[in-house]
mmCIF file of C-alpha atoms in Angstrom:
data_model
loop_
_atom_site.group_PDB
_atom_site.id
_atom_site.type_symbol
_atom_site.label_atom_id
_atom_site.label_comp_id
_atom_site.label_asym_id
_atom_site.label_seq_id
_atom_site.Cartn_x
_atom_site.Cartn_y
_atom_site.Cartn_z
ATOM 1 C CA MET A 52 269.869 -7.876 -180.201
ATOM 2 C CA ARG A 53 268.721 -5.396 -177.532
ATOM 3 C CA ILE A 54 266.229 -6.843 -175.051
ATOM 4 C CA GLY A 55 264.250 -4.867 -172.488
ATOM 5 C CA LEU A 56 262.830 -6.350 -169.298
ATOM 6 C CA ALA A 57 260.109 -4.799 -167.136
ATOM 7 C CA GLY A 58 259.894 -5.968 -163.515
ATOM 8 C CA THR A 59 263.030 -6.752 -161.533
ATOM 9 C CA GLY A 60 261.709 -8.903 -158.700
ATOM 10 C CA ARG A 61 262.971 -12.445 -158.111
ATOM 11 C CA ILE A 62 261.907 -13.959 -161.441
ATOM 12 C CA GLY A 63 262.737 -10.747 -163.314
ATOM 13 C CA ALA A 64 266.278 -10.636 -161.961
ATOM 14 C CA PHE A 65 266.740 -14.301 -162.830
ATOM 15 C CA HIS A 66 265.471 -13.799 -166.388
ATOM 16 C CA ALA A 67 267.672 -10.716 -166.840
ATOM 17 C CA LYS A 68 270.722 -12.743 -165.828
ATOM 18 C CA THR A 69 269.793 -15.546 -168.222
ATOM 19 C CA LEU A 70 269.129 -13.172 -171.120
ATOM 20 C CA SER A 71 272.489 -11.460 -170.644
ATOM 21 C CA THR A 72 274.264 -14.798 -171.229
ATOM 22 C CA LEU A 73 272.458 -15.786 -174.436
ATOM 23 C CA PRO A 74 274.333 -15.778 -177.753
ATOM 24 C CA GLY A 75 273.268 -12.902 -179.993
ATOM 25 C CA VAL A 76 272.015 -10.749 -177.116
ATOM 26 C CA ASP A 77 274.132 -7.611 -177.148
ATOM 27 C CA GLU A 78 272.378 -5.640 -174.444
ATOM 28 C CA VAL A 79 269.795 -6.190 -171.693
ATOM 29 C CA VAL A 80 268.050 -3.129 -170.276
ATOM 30 C CA VAL A 81 265.812 -3.372 -167.197
ATOM 31 C CA ALA A 82 263.167 -1.138 -165.670
ATOM 32 C CA ASP A 83 260.821 -1.247 -162.720
ATOM 33 C CA LEU A 84 258.308 1.019 -161.015
ATOM 34 C CA ASP A 85 260.808 0.799 -158.156
ATOM 35 C CA THR A 86 263.755 2.459 -159.885
ATOM 36 C CA THR A 87 266.057 1.701 -156.956
ATOM 37 C CA LEU A 88 265.411 -2.010 -157.397
ATOM 38 C CA ALA A 89 266.010 -1.815 -161.156
ATOM 39 C CA ASP A 90 269.273 0.073 -160.604
ATOM 40 C CA ARG A 91 270.442 -2.484 -158.052
ATOM 41 C CA VAL A 92 269.726 -5.457 -160.333
ATOM 42 C CA ALA A 93 271.422 -3.717 -163.241
ATOM 43 C CA THR A 94 274.515 -3.017 -161.141
ATOM 44 C CA GLU A 95 274.673 -6.599 -159.864
ATOM 45 C CA LEU A 96 274.433 -8.029 -163.378
ATOM 46 C CA GLY A 97 276.577 -5.437 -165.140
ATOM 47 C CA ILE A 98 273.735 -4.335 -167.417
ATOM 48 C CA VAL A 99 271.780 -1.117 -167.984
ATOM 49 C CA SER A 100 268.654 0.276 -166.305
ATOM 50 C CA ALA A 101 266.086 2.633 -167.823
ATOM 51 C CA PRO A 102 264.468 5.484 -165.860
ATOM 52 C CA SER A 103 260.963 4.094 -166.420
ATOM 53 C CA ILE A 104 259.095 1.316 -168.203
ATOM 54 C CA ASP A 105 257.709 3.832 -170.711
ATOM 55 C CA ALA A 106 261.214 5.030 -171.460
ATOM 56 C CA LEU A 107 262.327 1.434 -171.857
ATOM 57 C CA LEU A 108 259.585 0.682 -174.383
ATOM 58 C CA GLY A 109 260.492 3.765 -176.391
ATOM 59 C CA SER A 110 264.234 3.094 -176.440
ATOM 60 C CA GLY A 111 264.477 0.986 -179.588
ATOM 61 C CA LEU A 112 264.085 -2.592 -178.352
ATOM 62 C CA ASP A 113 264.373 -5.731 -180.457
ATOM 63 C CA ALA A 114 262.459 -7.751 -177.846
ATOM 64 C CA PHE A 115 260.618 -7.190 -174.581
ATOM 65 C CA VAL A 116 260.244 -9.426 -171.501
ATOM 66 C CA ILE A 117 257.435 -8.810 -168.986
ATOM 67 C CA THR A 118 258.058 -9.966 -165.426
ATOM 68 C CA ALA A 119 256.175 -7.150 -163.704
ATOM 69 C CA GLY A 120 253.200 -7.681 -161.408
ATOM 70 C CA THR A 121 250.248 -9.521 -162.920
ATOM 71 C CA ALA A 122 248.055 -6.423 -162.949
ATOM 72 C CA ALA A 123 250.464 -4.770 -165.414
ATOM 73 C CA HIS A 124 250.755 -7.661 -167.885
ATOM 74 C CA ALA A 125 247.868 -6.825 -170.206
ATOM 75 C CA ASP A 126 248.747 -3.142 -170.581
ATOM 76 C CA LEU A 127 252.402 -3.954 -171.244
ATOM 77 C CA ILE A 128 251.557 -6.581 -173.858
ATOM 78 C CA GLU A 129 249.318 -4.085 -175.635
ATOM 79 C CA ALA A 130 251.984 -1.385 -175.487
ATOM 80 C CA ALA A 131 254.674 -3.683 -176.888
ATOM 81 C CA VAL A 132 252.488 -5.039 -179.664
ATOM 82 C CA ALA A 133 251.551 -1.463 -180.643
ATOM 83 C CA ARG A 134 255.290 -0.811 -181.068
ATOM 84 C CA ASP A 135 255.823 -4.040 -183.067
ATOM 85 C CA ILE A 136 258.151 -5.466 -180.394
ATOM 86 C CA PRO A 137 258.274 -9.285 -180.022
ATOM 87 C CA THR A 138 257.209 -9.956 -176.439
ATOM 88 C CA PHE A 139 257.614 -12.572 -173.746
ATOM 89 C CA CYS A 140 255.212 -12.394 -170.786
ATOM 90 C CA GLU A 141 255.053 -14.475 -167.658
ATOM 91 C CA LYS A 142 251.641 -16.016 -167.026
ATOM 92 C CA PRO A 143 248.904 -14.986 -166.625
ATOM 93 C CA VAL A 144 248.425 -12.462 -169.413
ATOM 94 C CA ALA A 145 245.605 -10.781 -167.479
ATOM 95 C CA LEU A 146 243.698 -10.951 -164.212
ATOM 96 C CA ASP A 147 240.355 -11.903 -165.757
ATOM 97 C CA LEU A 148 238.888 -13.906 -168.611
ATOM 98 C CA GLU A 149 237.507 -10.921 -170.540
ATOM 99 C CA ARG A 150 240.892 -9.195 -170.805
ATOM 100 C CA THR A 151 242.566 -12.493 -171.723
ATOM 101 C CA ILE A 152 240.084 -12.957 -174.572
ATOM 102 C CA ALA A 153 240.753 -9.406 -175.770
ATOM 103 C CA LEU A 154 244.505 -10.052 -175.809
ATOM 104 C CA ALA A 155 244.046 -13.291 -177.764
ATOM 105 C CA GLU A 156 241.984 -11.363 -180.301
ATOM 106 C CA LEU A 157 244.677 -8.680 -180.464
ATOM 107 C CA GLU A 158 247.278 -11.369 -181.110
ATOM 108 C CA ALA A 159 245.155 -12.857 -183.884
ATOM 109 C CA ARG A 160 244.973 -9.459 -185.629
ATOM 110 C CA SER A 161 248.679 -8.751 -185.245
ATOM 111 C CA GLU A 162 251.842 -10.186 -186.760
ATOM 112 C CA VAL A 163 253.867 -9.399 -183.631
ATOM 113 C CA PRO A 164 254.836 -12.655 -181.840
ATOM 114 C CA VAL A 165 253.918 -13.009 -178.172
ATOM 115 C CA HIS A 166 255.379 -15.869 -176.104
ATOM 116 C CA ILE A 167 253.689 -16.710 -172.782
ATOM 117 C CA GLY A 168 255.831 -18.174 -170.010
ATOM 118 C CA PHE A 169 254.567 -21.674 -169.312
ATOM 119 C CA GLN A 170 258.023 -23.058 -168.601
ATOM 120 C CA ARG A 171 256.957 -26.682 -168.185
ATOM 121 C CA ARG A 172 256.735 -26.904 -171.977
ATOM 122 C CA PHE A 173 260.547 -26.661 -171.933
ATOM 123 C CA ASP A 174 261.175 -29.219 -169.180
ATOM 124 C CA ALA A 175 262.962 -32.297 -170.563
ATOM 125 C CA GLY A 176 260.608 -34.751 -168.850
ATOM 126 C CA TYR A 177 257.406 -33.184 -170.125
ATOM 127 C CA ARG A 178 258.856 -32.885 -173.630
ATOM 128 C CA ARG A 179 259.819 -36.563 -173.579
ATOM 129 C CA VAL A 180 256.271 -37.578 -172.647
ATOM 130 C CA GLN A 181 254.757 -35.256 -175.255
ATOM 131 C CA ALA A 182 256.906 -36.840 -177.969
ATOM 132 C CA ALA A 183 256.002 -40.349 -176.791
ATOM 133 C CA VAL A 184 252.279 -39.606 -176.818
ATOM 134 C CA ALA A 185 252.471 -37.993 -180.267
ATOM 135 C CA ALA A 186 254.337 -41.022 -181.630
ATOM 136 C CA GLY A 187 251.864 -43.514 -180.127
ATOM 137 C CA GLU A 188 254.658 -45.040 -178.062
ATOM 138 C CA ILE A 189 252.399 -45.828 -175.073
ATOM 139 C CA GLY A 190 249.292 -46.650 -177.099
ATOM 140 C CA PHE A 191 246.136 -44.693 -176.517
ATOM 141 C CA VAL A 192 246.143 -42.469 -173.431
ATOM 142 C CA HIS A 193 243.289 -43.152 -171.025
ATOM 143 C CA THR A 194 244.368 -41.508 -167.743
ATOM 144 C CA VAL A 195 246.558 -38.563 -166.755
ATOM 145 C CA ARG A 196 247.464 -37.510 -163.214
ATOM 146 C CA ALA A 197 249.003 -34.079 -162.665
ATOM 147 C CA ALA A 198 249.986 -32.407 -159.413
ATOM 148 C CA THR A 199 251.516 -29.136 -158.259
ATOM 149 C CA MET A 200 252.355 -28.964 -154.567
ATOM 150 C CA ASP A 201 254.092 -25.904 -153.140
ATOM 151 C CA GLN A 202 256.267 -26.505 -150.102
ATOM 152 C CA ALA A 203 254.907 -23.447 -148.290
ATOM 153 C CA PRO A 204 252.134 -20.905 -148.926
ATOM 154 C CA PRO A 205 252.727 -17.442 -150.372
ATOM 155 C CA HIS A 206 252.425 -14.306 -148.261
ATOM 156 C CA ALA A 207 248.861 -13.267 -147.478
ATOM 157 C CA ALA A 208 249.277 -10.055 -149.507
ATOM 158 C CA TYR A 209 249.797 -12.126 -152.658
ATOM 159 C CA LEU A 210 246.388 -13.800 -152.616
ATOM 160 C CA PRO A 211 243.979 -10.959 -153.473
ATOM 161 C CA THR A 212 245.643 -10.442 -156.876
ATOM 162 C CA SER A 213 246.590 -14.061 -157.586
ATOM 163 C CA GLY A 214 243.270 -15.073 -159.151
ATOM 164 C CA GLY A 215 242.926 -18.089 -156.867
ATOM 165 C CA LEU A 216 244.568 -21.501 -156.731
ATOM 166 C CA PHE A 217 243.210 -22.775 -160.054
ATOM 167 C CA ARG A 218 244.123 -19.638 -162.041
ATOM 168 C CA ASP A 219 247.467 -19.057 -160.330
ATOM 169 C CA CYS A 220 248.815 -22.547 -159.689
ATOM 170 C CA SER A 221 246.865 -25.294 -161.481
ATOM 171 C CA VAL A 222 246.835 -23.260 -164.692
ATOM 172 C CA HIS A 223 250.334 -24.669 -165.294
ATOM 173 C CA ASP A 224 248.894 -28.184 -165.143
ATOM 174 C CA PHE A 225 246.027 -27.239 -167.438
ATOM 175 C CA ASP A 226 248.485 -25.934 -170.022
ATOM 176 C CA ILE A 227 250.847 -28.883 -169.821
ATOM 177 C CA VAL A 228 247.962 -31.360 -170.126
ATOM 178 C CA ARG A 229 247.077 -29.730 -173.450
ATOM 179 C CA PHE A 230 250.739 -29.719 -174.518
ATOM 180 C CA VAL A 231 251.409 -33.353 -173.633
ATOM 181 C CA THR A 232 248.165 -34.894 -174.884
ATOM 182 C CA GLY A 233 247.447 -32.623 -177.836
ATOM 183 C CA ARG A 234 243.791 -32.572 -176.750
ATOM 184 C CA GLU A 235 241.381 -29.958 -175.420
ATOM 185 C CA VAL A 236 239.456 -30.010 -172.143
ATOM 186 C CA SER A 237 235.716 -30.482 -172.658
ATOM 187 C CA ARG A 238 234.334 -30.724 -169.102
ATOM 188 C CA VAL A 239 235.483 -30.223 -165.505
ATOM 189 C CA PHE A 240 234.402 -30.901 -161.952
ATOM 190 C CA ALA A 241 236.358 -29.279 -159.138
ATOM 191 C CA VAL A 242 236.462 -28.989 -155.357
ATOM 192 C CA GLY A 243 238.607 -27.094 -152.862
ATOM 193 C CA ALA A 244 239.237 -26.869 -149.134
ATOM 194 C CA ASN A 245 241.096 -24.912 -146.465
ATOM 195 C CA LYS A 246 242.948 -26.435 -143.542
ATOM 196 C CA GLY A 247 245.741 -23.882 -143.214
ATOM 197 C CA GLU A 248 245.983 -20.169 -142.589
ATOM 198 C CA PRO A 249 242.686 -18.265 -142.364
ATOM 199 C CA PHE A 250 243.905 -15.662 -144.882
ATOM 200 C CA PHE A 251 243.023 -18.063 -147.714
ATOM 201 C CA THR A 252 239.371 -18.083 -146.684
ATOM 202 C CA GLU A 253 239.463 -14.345 -146.066
ATOM 203 C CA ALA A 254 240.710 -13.822 -149.631
ATOM 204 C CA GLY A 255 238.011 -16.095 -151.067
ATOM 205 C CA ASP A 256 240.623 -18.690 -152.018
ATOM 206 C CA VAL A 257 241.480 -22.280 -151.061
ATOM 207 C CA ASP A 258 244.794 -23.789 -150.061
ATOM 208 C CA THR A 259 244.119 -27.231 -151.553
ATOM 209 C CA ALA A 260 242.103 -28.222 -154.611
ATOM 210 C CA ALA A 261 241.334 -31.113 -156.933
ATOM 211 C CA ALA A 262 239.738 -31.266 -160.362
ATOM 212 C CA THR A 263 238.661 -33.979 -162.742
ATOM 213 C CA LEU A 264 238.971 -33.018 -166.400
ATOM 214 C CA VAL A 265 237.424 -34.854 -169.322
ATOM 215 C CA LEU A 266 239.310 -34.270 -172.564
ATOM 216 C CA ASP A 267 237.676 -34.168 -175.982
ATOM 217 C CA ASP A 268 238.707 -37.786 -176.679
ATOM 218 C CA ASP A 269 237.360 -38.987 -173.286
ATOM 219 C CA THR A 270 240.773 -39.157 -171.626
ATOM 220 C CA LEU A 271 240.314 -38.674 -167.868
ATOM 221 C CA VAL A 272 242.643 -36.292 -166.037
ATOM 222 C CA SER A 273 243.037 -35.651 -162.317
ATOM 223 C CA VAL A 274 244.703 -32.398 -161.262
ATOM 224 C CA THR A 275 245.579 -31.654 -157.645
ATOM 225 C CA ALA A 276 247.237 -28.664 -156.011
ATOM 226 C CA THR A 277 248.150 -27.493 -152.535
ATOM 227 C CA ARG A 278 250.007 -24.656 -150.859
ATOM 228 C CA TYR A 279 251.089 -26.948 -147.991
ATOM 229 C CA ASN A 280 253.506 -29.720 -148.940
ATOM 230 C CA GLY A 281 256.046 -29.793 -146.147
ATOM 231 C CA ALA A 282 258.006 -32.598 -147.800
ATOM 232 C CA GLY A 283 259.181 -30.226 -150.545
ATOM 233 C CA HIS A 284 258.156 -28.635 -153.821
ATOM 234 C CA ASP A 285 256.550 -31.448 -155.793
ATOM 235 C CA VAL A 286 255.456 -31.136 -159.433
ATOM 236 C CA ARG A 287 254.773 -34.276 -161.436
ATOM 237 C CA MET A 288 252.659 -36.009 -164.042
ATOM 238 C CA GLU A 289 251.766 -39.596 -164.892
ATOM 239 C CA VAL A 290 250.475 -40.468 -168.347
ATOM 240 C CA HIS A 291 248.900 -43.915 -168.549
ATOM 241 C CA GLY A 292 248.405 -45.564 -171.926
ATOM 242 C CA SER A 293 247.171 -48.887 -173.261
ATOM 243 C CA GLN A 294 250.764 -49.998 -173.895
ATOM 244 C CA GLY A 295 252.744 -48.236 -171.190
ATOM 245 C CA THR A 296 253.050 -45.469 -168.608
ATOM 246 C CA LEU A 297 255.456 -42.543 -168.409
ATOM 247 C CA GLY A 298 256.024 -40.225 -165.457
ATOM 248 C CA VAL A 299 257.548 -36.773 -165.002
ATOM 249 C CA GLY A 300 259.068 -35.704 -161.693
ATOM 250 C CA HIS A 301 259.659 -39.272 -160.484
ATOM 251 C CA ASP A 302 263.399 -38.835 -160.085
ATOM 252 C CA THR A 303 265.749 -38.793 -157.105
ATOM 253 C CA THR A 304 264.400 -35.399 -155.994
ATOM 254 C CA LEU A 305 260.835 -36.669 -155.533
ATOM 255 C CA ALA A 306 259.423 -35.159 -152.337
ATOM 256 C CA ILE A 307 258.008 -38.326 -150.828
ATOM 257 C CA THR A 308 259.098 -40.982 -148.322
ATOM 258 C CA SER A 309 258.215 -44.603 -148.910
ATOM 259 C CA ALA A 310 256.269 -46.371 -146.169
ATOM 260 C CA GLU A 311 257.550 -49.751 -147.387
ATOM 261 C CA GLU A 312 260.097 -51.443 -145.158
ATOM 262 C CA GLY A 313 263.658 -51.373 -146.473
ATOM 263 C CA VAL A 314 262.970 -48.854 -149.232
ATOM 264 C CA ASP A 315 265.234 -45.797 -149.121
ATOM 265 C CA TRP A 316 264.297 -44.310 -152.505
ATOM 266 C CA PRO A 317 264.248 -41.489 -153.456
ATOM 267 C CA PRO A 318 267.534 -40.387 -151.870
ATOM 268 C CA GLY A 319 267.184 -36.646 -152.593
ATOM 269 C CA PRO A 320 268.116 -33.862 -152.354
ATOM 270 C CA ARG A 321 264.587 -32.503 -152.725
ATOM 271 C CA HIS A 322 263.497 -29.287 -154.394
ATOM 272 C CA TRP A 323 262.113 -26.545 -152.174
ATOM 273 C CA SER A 324 260.891 -24.030 -154.767
ATOM 274 C CA PHE A 325 259.726 -23.800 -158.367
ATOM 275 C CA MET A 326 262.944 -21.983 -159.261
ATOM 276 C CA GLU A 327 264.995 -25.012 -158.262
ATOM 277 C CA ARG A 328 262.621 -27.482 -159.907
ATOM 278 C CA PHE A 329 262.486 -25.738 -163.279
ATOM 279 C CA LEU A 330 265.835 -23.947 -163.534
ATOM 280 C CA PRO A 331 266.922 -25.658 -166.802
ATOM 281 C CA ALA A 332 263.437 -25.185 -168.270
ATOM 282 C CA TYR A 333 263.530 -21.432 -167.629
ATOM 283 C CA VAL A 334 266.852 -21.160 -169.476
ATOM 284 C CA ALA A 335 265.524 -23.208 -172.410
ATOM 285 C CA GLU A 336 262.365 -21.095 -172.483
ATOM 286 C CA LEU A 337 264.227 -17.790 -172.823
ATOM 287 C CA THR A 338 266.579 -19.298 -175.386
ATOM 288 C CA ALA A 339 263.503 -20.187 -177.423
ATOM 289 C CA PHE A 340 262.143 -16.666 -177.019
ATOM 290 C CA ALA A 341 265.370 -15.214 -178.399
ATOM 291 C CA ASP A 342 264.769 -17.302 -181.523
ATOM 292 C CA VAL A 343 261.196 -15.986 -181.677
ATOM 293 C CA ALA A 344 262.419 -12.401 -181.392
ATOM 294 C CA ARG A 345 264.956 -12.973 -184.196
ATOM 295 C CA GLY A 346 262.196 -14.302 -186.432
ATOM 296 C CA ALA A 347 263.787 -17.756 -186.505
ATOM 297 C CA ALA A 348 260.794 -19.548 -184.936
ATOM 298 C CA PRO A 349 257.114 -18.941 -184.197
ATOM 299 C CA SER A 350 255.894 -18.461 -180.646
ATOM 300 C CA PRO A 351 255.857 -21.864 -178.914
ATOM 301 C CA CYS A 352 253.163 -20.748 -176.456
ATOM 302 C CA THR A 353 250.791 -18.056 -177.671
ATOM 303 C CA VAL A 354 248.211 -15.896 -175.959
ATOM 304 C CA ALA A 355 245.643 -18.242 -177.510
ATOM 305 C CA ASP A 356 247.293 -21.122 -175.637
ATOM 306 C CA ALA A 357 247.223 -19.117 -172.431
ATOM 307 C CA LEU A 358 243.546 -18.395 -172.992
ATOM 308 C CA GLN A 359 242.733 -22.095 -173.223
ATOM 309 C CA ALA A 360 244.485 -22.814 -169.930
ATOM 310 C CA PHE A 361 242.751 -19.816 -168.328
ATOM 311 C CA ARG A 362 239.346 -21.000 -169.590
ATOM 312 C CA THR A 363 239.925 -24.353 -167.889
ATOM 313 C CA ALA A 364 240.925 -22.569 -164.670
ATOM 314 C CA GLU A 365 237.796 -20.424 -164.939
ATOM 315 C CA ALA A 366 235.638 -23.512 -165.420
ATOM 316 C CA CYS A 367 237.207 -25.153 -162.355
ATOM 317 C CA ALA A 368 236.636 -22.046 -160.240
ATOM 318 C CA ARG A 369 232.980 -21.977 -161.327
ATOM 319 C CA SER A 370 232.563 -25.669 -160.611
ATOM 320 C CA MET A 371 234.082 -25.334 -157.139
ATOM 321 C CA THR A 372 231.701 -22.459 -156.376
ATOM 322 C CA THR A 373 228.543 -24.130 -157.673
ATOM 323 C CA GLY A 374 229.325 -27.755 -156.830
ATOM 324 C CA GLN A 375 228.378 -28.695 -160.402
ATOM 325 C CA PRO A 376 230.309 -29.871 -163.479
ATOM 326 C CA VAL A 377 231.063 -27.151 -166.028
ATOM 327 C CA ASP A 378 231.331 -27.619 -169.802
ATOM 328 C CA LEU A 379 234.124 -25.645 -171.461
ATOM 329 C CA ALA A 380 231.668 -24.760 -174.217
ATOM 330 C CA ASP A 381 229.894 -22.603 -171.636
ATOM 331 C CA VAL A 382 233.047 -20.592 -170.842
ATOM 332 C CA PRO A 383 233.551 -17.594 -173.179
ATOM 333 C CA GLY A 384 236.576 -17.405 -175.433
ATOM 334 C CA LEU A 385 236.231 -20.468 -177.638
ATOM 335 C CA LEU A 386 236.134 -18.552 -180.943
ATOM 336 C CA ALA A 387 239.038 -16.345 -179.960
ATOM 337 C CA ILE A 388 241.490 -19.244 -179.866
ATOM 338 C CA ALA A 389 241.029 -20.448 -183.435
ATOM 339 C CA HIS A 390 244.552 -20.577 -184.857
#
């Protein structure tokens, strides 16, 4: 199998390395708008670079991986689907809701599989909780708590194209809530605040946010996010049921210090970035995509799934702006996700 990859930044270089080690992958070819960067990554990994992304797409690929800048995602998905190339794309699929809806509709009309990169679906802890909930192991679920806390903020230049904290960061929580519970979000109420660098306010963003979600079976979900968690990169979830509770991220790496006397847990070492936290999940995710590209499995996370998470992020952004709850029924895109 010959796999092309567009975008050779940090995550692109990591994915290229992973792809080159997968069974059945004969060749990995990379491209980037910065051809010098693509050439350097190719040399470091012992793979091939293409002179341009257009040349890459026209070079006879069996699969295509998109790790370019967010602004390029939608166009590259459309180009790959037009060429009947199975495609993997890092989230988000587009910068705005309208383009995301259009891509979900394109997917629905096409037989070309598209796999969106929500890597938490491949994390062992989240998969364990999803299986337990589906089997009724913890009874009925009444409360979920999800959190994503970055150790340090991104560079100021990243913010204007990020889509904001809910669309860029909490969207992972919104997707994994759907995955774990098997339910849809029906209503949200969200707030945000800034206590850090002024460039968040200048970009119309917040550095810390919280949202309450009501699912379609009346399960209550709290989602929190921050760009300032000096204790370490902290991503976790608690799922509380009538017969038990399961947690994800509550291992020895948990970025917290107990205030109780004589308690020295967790011992560490802590994670300091999402790459450390989800390294095994990223490998499992691309392994799954190789199966999708071979036709051995359907996409485990479609554009329609990405649209649902984006609609929740959109609802939270609207709620934060207006100070009012927002019903998901009032956010466009509902019909586009029927699948």
